Structures are given as C-alpha cells and as structure tokens.
C-alpha cells in the first residue's frame, strides 16, 4: 500500500490509522466475470485497513462490471440472432433446442 492508496482510502472510506495498518491488496480481473479482491494483513490495524479497502474495491468492481451473471447476460445479448429458417410443414420460424442444438418448429405443429 503506497501513499496514494492511503489518501484514496482516507477520501473514500474514512479516516483509518494507516501507520501500523499495512496490508497487501490485490485484484484479479477475469473475462469470465469472476473477479477477485484479495487482502492480506498480519496485524489488527492492517486487517481493519484491508477490510475497508477490500470492501470499497469490491463495491467499485461490482458497480463497474456487474456480477458474473450480469456480465453473462450482457455477453449473450451481443450474439447475433441467427436465421434458422422456416418449418417445412407449416412455415412458422424454426427454433433451436438449447439442449440438443436441433431445430424445431416454433409453432410446435407436429403436436397437432
Ligand atoms: Zn411447423
């Protein structure tokens, strides 16, 4: 933790005694949306500072990137809707089974 971090914590989290509150903080950003905030401290003050820092960083990451689920939804929304053609029996648009990947009639006409 350098002085910039101490100032940032003081400005964003509150006044924390930082002289003996040394800690290591690290963040892993991941494209799968499972971001990780990690802190390590060996003193009580350190843990207090680390928790304040970690909580704030975690909140910022969540606000910026969203949860893993929210990121998935955003990614899937980008996928173009592919033209699956029309049912040869009734002409309704085809759908693709998410389970098997096979095409089927969206009107389920074979059931009639
Ligand atoms: Zn059909």
Short mmCIF file of N, CA and C and ligand atoms in Angstrom, two decimals:
data_model
loop_
_atom_site.label_atom_id
_atom_site.label_comp_id
_atom_site.label_asym_id
_atom_site.label_seq_id
_atom_site.Cartn_x
_atom_site.Cartn_y
_atom_site.Cartn_z
N UNK A 1 0.86 -1.19 0.00
CA UNK A 1 0.00 0.00 0.00
C UNK A 1 0.89 1.24 0.00
N UNK A 2 0.76 2.05 -1.04
CA UNK A 2 1.56 3.27 -1.07
C UNK A 2 0.73 4.46 -0.58
N UNK A 3 1.33 5.62 -0.59
CA UNK A 3 0.66 6.80 -0.05
C UNK A 3 -0.59 7.19 -0.83
N UNK A 4 -0.59 6.89 -2.13
CA UNK A 4 -1.77 7.19 -2.94
C UNK A 4 -2.96 6.39 -2.43
N UNK A 5 -2.69 5.11 -2.11
CA UNK A 5 -3.76 4.26 -1.58
C UNK A 5 -4.27 4.80 -0.25
N UNK A 6 -3.34 5.21 0.61
CA UNK A 6 -3.73 5.74 1.92
C UNK A 6 -4.63 6.96 1.77
N UNK A 7 -4.26 7.85 0.84
CA UNK A 7 -5.07 9.05 0.60
C UNK A 7 -6.43 8.67 0.04
N UNK A 8 -6.39 7.70 -0.88
CA UNK A 8 -7.65 7.27 -1.51
C UNK A 8 -8.59 6.66 -0.47
N UNK A 9 -8.03 5.83 0.41
CA UNK A 9 -8.85 5.22 1.47
C UNK A 9 -9.42 6.30 2.38
N UNK A 10 -8.54 7.26 2.76
CA UNK A 10 -8.98 8.34 3.64
C UNK A 10 -10.12 9.12 2.99
N UNK A 11 -9.98 9.38 1.67
CA UNK A 11 -11.01 10.15 0.96
C UNK A 11 -12.29 9.34 0.73
N UNK A 12 -12.13 8.04 0.49
CA UNK A 12 -13.28 7.24 0.07
C UNK A 12 -13.88 6.35 1.14
N UNK A 13 -13.09 5.99 2.10
CA UNK A 13 -13.58 5.04 3.11
C UNK A 13 -13.67 5.68 4.48
N UNK A 14 -12.87 6.66 4.71
CA UNK A 14 -12.87 7.31 6.02
C UNK A 14 -11.47 7.35 6.58
N UNK A 15 -11.33 7.94 7.72
CA UNK A 15 -10.00 8.09 8.30
C UNK A 15 -9.58 6.82 9.02
N UNK A 16 -8.61 6.17 8.48
CA UNK A 16 -8.12 4.94 9.08
C UNK A 16 -6.66 5.14 9.46
N UNK A 17 -6.33 4.74 10.66
CA UNK A 17 -4.94 4.81 11.08
C UNK A 17 -4.13 3.88 10.19
N UNK A 18 -3.25 4.47 9.40
CA UNK A 18 -2.55 3.66 8.42
C UNK A 18 -1.10 3.38 8.79
N UNK A 19 -0.62 3.99 9.88
CA UNK A 19 0.80 3.79 10.22
C UNK A 19 1.12 2.32 10.49
N UNK A 20 0.26 1.66 11.26
CA UNK A 20 0.51 0.25 11.52
C UNK A 20 -0.48 -0.63 10.78
N UNK A 21 -1.22 0.04 9.86
CA UNK A 21 -2.25 -0.71 9.15
C UNK A 21 -1.80 -1.22 7.80
N UNK A 22 -0.59 -1.75 7.76
CA UNK A 22 -0.09 -2.25 6.48
C UNK A 22 -0.80 -3.51 6.04
N UNK A 23 -1.11 -3.53 4.77
CA UNK A 23 -1.70 -4.75 4.20
C UNK A 23 -1.33 -4.83 2.74
N UNK A 24 -1.51 -6.00 2.20
CA UNK A 24 -1.35 -6.18 0.76
C UNK A 24 -2.73 -6.37 0.18
N UNK A 25 -3.00 -5.65 -0.88
CA UNK A 25 -4.28 -5.82 -1.56
C UNK A 25 -4.04 -6.15 -3.01
N UNK A 26 -4.79 -7.11 -3.53
CA UNK A 26 -4.66 -7.40 -4.95
C UNK A 26 -6.02 -7.74 -5.54
N UNK A 27 -6.11 -7.48 -6.82
CA UNK A 27 -7.36 -7.72 -7.54
C UNK A 27 -7.05 -8.56 -8.77
N UNK A 28 -7.87 -9.58 -9.00
CA UNK A 28 -7.77 -10.35 -10.23
C UNK A 28 -9.01 -10.05 -11.06
N UNK A 29 -8.77 -9.46 -12.22
CA UNK A 29 -9.88 -9.26 -13.16
C UNK A 29 -9.93 -10.47 -14.06
N UNK A 30 -11.13 -10.92 -14.34
CA UNK A 30 -11.24 -12.10 -15.17
C UNK A 30 -12.33 -11.92 -16.22
N UNK A 31 -12.06 -12.40 -17.43
CA UNK A 31 -13.05 -12.27 -18.50
C UNK A 31 -14.28 -13.12 -18.24
N UNK A 32 -14.19 -14.12 -17.36
CA UNK A 32 -15.37 -14.93 -17.05
C UNK A 32 -16.27 -14.25 -16.01
N UNK A 33 -15.88 -13.04 -15.55
CA UNK A 33 -16.71 -12.29 -14.63
C UNK A 33 -16.49 -12.64 -13.17
N UNK A 34 -15.59 -13.58 -12.93
CA UNK A 34 -15.31 -13.94 -11.53
C UNK A 34 -14.10 -13.15 -11.03
N UNK A 35 -14.35 -11.87 -10.79
CA UNK A 35 -13.27 -11.01 -10.30
C UNK A 35 -13.01 -11.33 -8.83
N UNK A 36 -11.77 -11.16 -8.42
CA UNK A 36 -11.41 -11.48 -7.05
C UNK A 36 -10.64 -10.34 -6.41
N UNK A 37 -11.10 -9.93 -5.23
CA UNK A 37 -10.38 -8.95 -4.43
C UNK A 37 -9.75 -9.72 -3.28
N UNK A 38 -8.47 -9.53 -3.08
CA UNK A 38 -7.77 -10.30 -2.06
C UNK A 38 -6.96 -9.36 -1.17
N UNK A 39 -7.03 -9.56 0.13
CA UNK A 39 -6.23 -8.76 1.04
C UNK A 39 -5.48 -9.68 2.00
N UNK A 40 -4.36 -9.17 2.48
CA UNK A 40 -3.55 -9.97 3.39
C UNK A 40 -2.91 -9.02 4.40
N UNK A 41 -3.11 -9.29 5.68
CA UNK A 41 -2.52 -8.44 6.71
C UNK A 41 -2.18 -9.29 7.93
N UNK A 42 -1.19 -8.87 8.68
CA UNK A 42 -0.79 -9.67 9.82
C UNK A 42 -1.01 -8.97 11.15
N UNK A 43 -1.59 -7.75 11.08
CA UNK A 43 -1.90 -7.04 12.33
C UNK A 43 -3.38 -6.65 12.34
N UNK A 44 -3.87 -6.34 13.52
CA UNK A 44 -5.26 -5.93 13.67
C UNK A 44 -5.54 -4.67 12.85
N UNK A 45 -4.66 -3.67 12.95
CA UNK A 45 -4.83 -2.44 12.18
C UNK A 45 -4.78 -2.73 10.69
N UNK A 46 -3.87 -3.62 10.36
CA UNK A 46 -3.74 -3.98 8.95
C UNK A 46 -5.01 -4.60 8.42
N UNK A 47 -5.59 -5.50 9.22
CA UNK A 47 -6.83 -6.14 8.79
C UNK A 47 -7.96 -5.13 8.69
N UNK A 48 -7.99 -4.17 9.61
CA UNK A 48 -9.03 -3.15 9.57
C UNK A 48 -8.92 -2.31 8.29
N UNK A 49 -7.68 -1.88 7.99
CA UNK A 49 -7.47 -1.11 6.76
C UNK A 49 -7.78 -1.96 5.54
N UNK A 50 -7.35 -3.23 5.60
CA UNK A 50 -7.54 -4.12 4.46
C UNK A 50 -9.02 -4.36 4.18
N UNK A 51 -9.78 -4.55 5.25
CA UNK A 51 -11.22 -4.77 5.07
C UNK A 51 -11.89 -3.55 4.45
N UNK A 52 -11.52 -2.37 4.95
CA UNK A 52 -12.10 -1.13 4.41
C UNK A 52 -11.76 -0.99 2.93
N UNK A 53 -10.49 -1.22 2.63
CA UNK A 53 -10.03 -1.12 1.23
C UNK A 53 -10.72 -2.18 0.37
N UNK A 54 -10.69 -3.41 0.85
CA UNK A 54 -11.26 -4.52 0.10
C UNK A 54 -12.74 -4.33 -0.18
N UNK A 55 -13.49 -3.92 0.83
CA UNK A 55 -14.92 -3.69 0.65
C UNK A 55 -15.19 -2.63 -0.40
N UNK A 56 -14.42 -1.55 -0.35
CA UNK A 56 -14.63 -0.45 -1.29
C UNK A 56 -14.26 -0.88 -2.72
N UNK A 57 -13.14 -1.57 -2.85
CA UNK A 57 -12.71 -2.02 -4.18
C UNK A 57 -13.73 -3.02 -4.75
N UNK A 58 -14.18 -3.93 -3.88
CA UNK A 58 -15.17 -4.93 -4.30
C UNK A 58 -16.43 -4.24 -4.82
N UNK A 59 -16.88 -3.22 -4.08
CA UNK A 59 -18.08 -2.48 -4.46
C UNK A 59 -17.89 -1.78 -5.81
N UNK A 60 -16.70 -1.18 -5.98
CA UNK A 60 -16.41 -0.48 -7.24
C UNK A 60 -16.41 -1.45 -8.41
N UNK A 61 -15.81 -2.62 -8.22
CA UNK A 61 -15.76 -3.61 -9.30
C UNK A 61 -17.17 -4.05 -9.66
N UNK A 62 -17.97 -4.31 -8.63
CA UNK A 62 -19.35 -4.75 -8.87
C UNK A 62 -20.13 -3.65 -9.60
N UNK A 63 -19.96 -2.39 -9.16
CA UNK A 63 -20.66 -1.28 -9.81
C UNK A 63 -20.21 -1.10 -11.25
N UNK A 64 -18.93 -1.33 -11.50
CA UNK A 64 -18.37 -1.11 -12.84
C UNK A 64 -18.69 -2.25 -13.79
N UNK A 65 -18.47 -3.49 -13.33
CA UNK A 65 -18.59 -4.63 -14.25
C UNK A 65 -19.84 -5.45 -14.01
N UNK A 66 -20.47 -5.29 -12.87
CA UNK A 66 -21.64 -6.10 -12.55
C UNK A 66 -21.22 -7.48 -12.05
N UNK A 67 -22.20 -8.27 -11.73
CA UNK A 67 -21.92 -9.62 -11.24
C UNK A 67 -21.57 -10.52 -12.42
N UNK A 68 -21.11 -11.72 -12.12
CA UNK A 68 -20.79 -12.69 -13.16
C UNK A 68 -22.02 -12.95 -14.03
N UNK A 69 -23.19 -13.07 -13.38
CA UNK A 69 -24.43 -13.33 -14.09
C UNK A 69 -24.79 -12.16 -15.01
N UNK A 70 -24.66 -10.94 -14.49
CA UNK A 70 -24.99 -9.77 -15.29
C UNK A 70 -24.07 -9.67 -16.50
N UNK A 71 -22.81 -10.03 -16.31
CA UNK A 71 -21.84 -9.98 -17.41
C UNK A 71 -22.21 -11.01 -18.48
N UNK A 72 -22.66 -12.19 -18.04
CA UNK A 72 -23.08 -13.23 -18.98
C UNK A 72 -24.26 -12.75 -19.82
N UNK A 73 -25.24 -12.15 -19.15
CA UNK A 73 -26.43 -11.67 -19.86
C UNK A 73 -26.03 -10.66 -20.92
N UNK A 74 -25.10 -9.75 -20.56
CA UNK A 74 -24.62 -8.73 -21.49
C UNK A 74 -23.93 -9.38 -22.69
N UNK A 75 -23.09 -10.38 -22.42
CA UNK A 75 -22.35 -11.07 -23.48
C UNK A 75 -23.30 -11.80 -24.43
N UNK A 76 -24.28 -12.51 -23.86
CA UNK A 76 -25.20 -13.27 -24.70
C UNK A 76 -26.05 -12.35 -25.56
N UNK A 77 -26.35 -11.16 -25.03
CA UNK A 77 -27.18 -10.21 -25.77
C UNK A 77 -26.46 -9.73 -27.03
N UNK A 78 -25.11 -9.80 -27.03
CA UNK A 78 -24.32 -9.34 -28.17
C UNK A 78 -24.41 -10.31 -29.34
N UNK A 79 -24.70 -11.59 -29.03
CA UNK A 79 -24.71 -12.60 -30.07
C UNK A 79 -25.81 -12.31 -31.08
N UNK A 80 -25.46 -12.31 -32.38
CA UNK A 80 -26.48 -12.03 -33.38
C UNK A 80 -27.54 -13.14 -33.42
N UNK A 81 -28.75 -12.73 -33.71
CA UNK A 81 -29.81 -13.72 -33.81
C UNK A 81 -29.69 -14.39 -35.19
N UNK A 82 -29.42 -15.68 -35.19
CA UNK A 82 -29.20 -16.34 -36.48
C UNK A 82 -30.54 -16.76 -37.10
N UNK A 83 -30.54 -16.74 -38.45
CA UNK A 83 -31.74 -17.13 -39.18
C UNK A 83 -31.79 -18.65 -39.25
N UNK A 84 -32.77 -19.22 -38.61
CA UNK A 84 -32.86 -20.68 -38.54
C UNK A 84 -33.82 -21.25 -39.58
N UNK A 85 -34.33 -20.38 -40.43
CA UNK A 85 -35.23 -20.85 -41.49
C UNK A 85 -36.65 -21.06 -40.98
N UNK A 86 -37.44 -21.64 -41.86
CA UNK A 86 -38.87 -21.86 -41.52
C UNK A 86 -39.20 -23.34 -41.54
N UNK A 87 -40.21 -23.68 -40.77
CA UNK A 87 -40.69 -25.06 -40.70
C UNK A 87 -41.20 -25.49 -42.08
N UNK A 88 -40.77 -26.67 -42.54
CA UNK A 88 -41.17 -27.14 -43.87
C UNK A 88 -42.64 -27.56 -43.90
N UNK A 89 -43.24 -27.82 -42.76
CA UNK A 89 -44.64 -28.25 -42.73
C UNK A 89 -45.61 -27.08 -42.67
N UNK A 90 -45.32 -26.10 -41.79
CA UNK A 90 -46.30 -25.02 -41.59
C UNK A 90 -45.76 -23.62 -41.89
N UNK A 91 -44.46 -23.48 -42.08
CA UNK A 91 -43.89 -22.18 -42.43
C UNK A 91 -43.58 -21.27 -41.26
N UNK A 92 -43.85 -21.74 -40.02
CA UNK A 92 -43.50 -20.93 -38.84
C UNK A 92 -41.97 -20.92 -38.69
N UNK A 93 -41.44 -19.87 -38.08
CA UNK A 93 -39.97 -19.84 -37.92
C UNK A 93 -39.48 -21.00 -37.05
N UNK A 94 -38.31 -21.50 -37.40
CA UNK A 94 -37.71 -22.56 -36.60
C UNK A 94 -37.07 -22.01 -35.34
N UNK A 95 -36.98 -22.84 -34.34
CA UNK A 95 -36.24 -22.52 -33.12
C UNK A 95 -35.17 -23.58 -32.95
N UNK A 96 -34.14 -23.24 -32.16
CA UNK A 96 -33.09 -24.22 -31.91
C UNK A 96 -33.18 -24.67 -30.46
N UNK A 97 -33.17 -25.97 -30.25
CA UNK A 97 -33.19 -26.51 -28.90
C UNK A 97 -31.88 -26.16 -28.20
N UNK A 98 -31.99 -25.56 -27.02
CA UNK A 98 -30.78 -25.20 -26.27
C UNK A 98 -30.07 -26.46 -25.78
N UNK A 99 -30.84 -27.51 -25.57
CA UNK A 99 -30.30 -28.76 -25.04
C UNK A 99 -29.55 -29.55 -26.11
N UNK A 100 -30.26 -29.84 -27.24
CA UNK A 100 -29.68 -30.71 -28.25
C UNK A 100 -29.08 -29.96 -29.43
N UNK A 101 -29.46 -28.67 -29.60
CA UNK A 101 -28.97 -27.91 -30.74
C UNK A 101 -29.77 -28.18 -32.01
N UNK A 102 -30.78 -29.04 -31.93
CA UNK A 102 -31.59 -29.38 -33.11
C UNK A 102 -32.66 -28.32 -33.34
N UNK A 103 -33.03 -28.16 -34.63
CA UNK A 103 -34.07 -27.20 -34.99
C UNK A 103 -35.44 -27.83 -34.82
N UNK A 104 -36.40 -27.00 -34.42
CA UNK A 104 -37.77 -27.47 -34.33
C UNK A 104 -38.71 -26.32 -34.66
N UNK A 105 -39.93 -26.65 -34.98
CA UNK A 105 -40.93 -25.66 -35.37
C UNK A 105 -41.38 -24.87 -34.13
N UNK A 106 -41.30 -23.51 -34.22
CA UNK A 106 -41.68 -22.69 -33.06
C UNK A 106 -43.18 -22.79 -32.77
N UNK A 107 -43.98 -23.20 -33.80
CA UNK A 107 -45.42 -23.34 -33.59
C UNK A 107 -45.78 -24.74 -33.05
N UNK A 108 -44.77 -25.59 -32.93
CA UNK A 108 -44.94 -26.96 -32.44
C UNK A 108 -46.02 -27.69 -33.24
N UNK A 109 -46.01 -27.49 -34.57
CA UNK A 109 -47.09 -28.01 -35.42
C UNK A 109 -47.15 -29.54 -35.45
N UNK A 110 -46.03 -30.21 -35.21
CA UNK A 110 -46.07 -31.69 -35.23
C UNK A 110 -46.89 -32.27 -34.10
N UNK A 111 -47.21 -31.44 -33.12
CA UNK A 111 -48.01 -31.93 -31.99
C UNK A 111 -49.49 -31.99 -32.32
N UNK A 112 -49.90 -31.23 -33.39
CA UNK A 112 -51.33 -31.16 -33.72
C UNK A 112 -51.78 -32.42 -34.49
ZN1 LIG B 1 -44.36 -26.23 -38.17
#
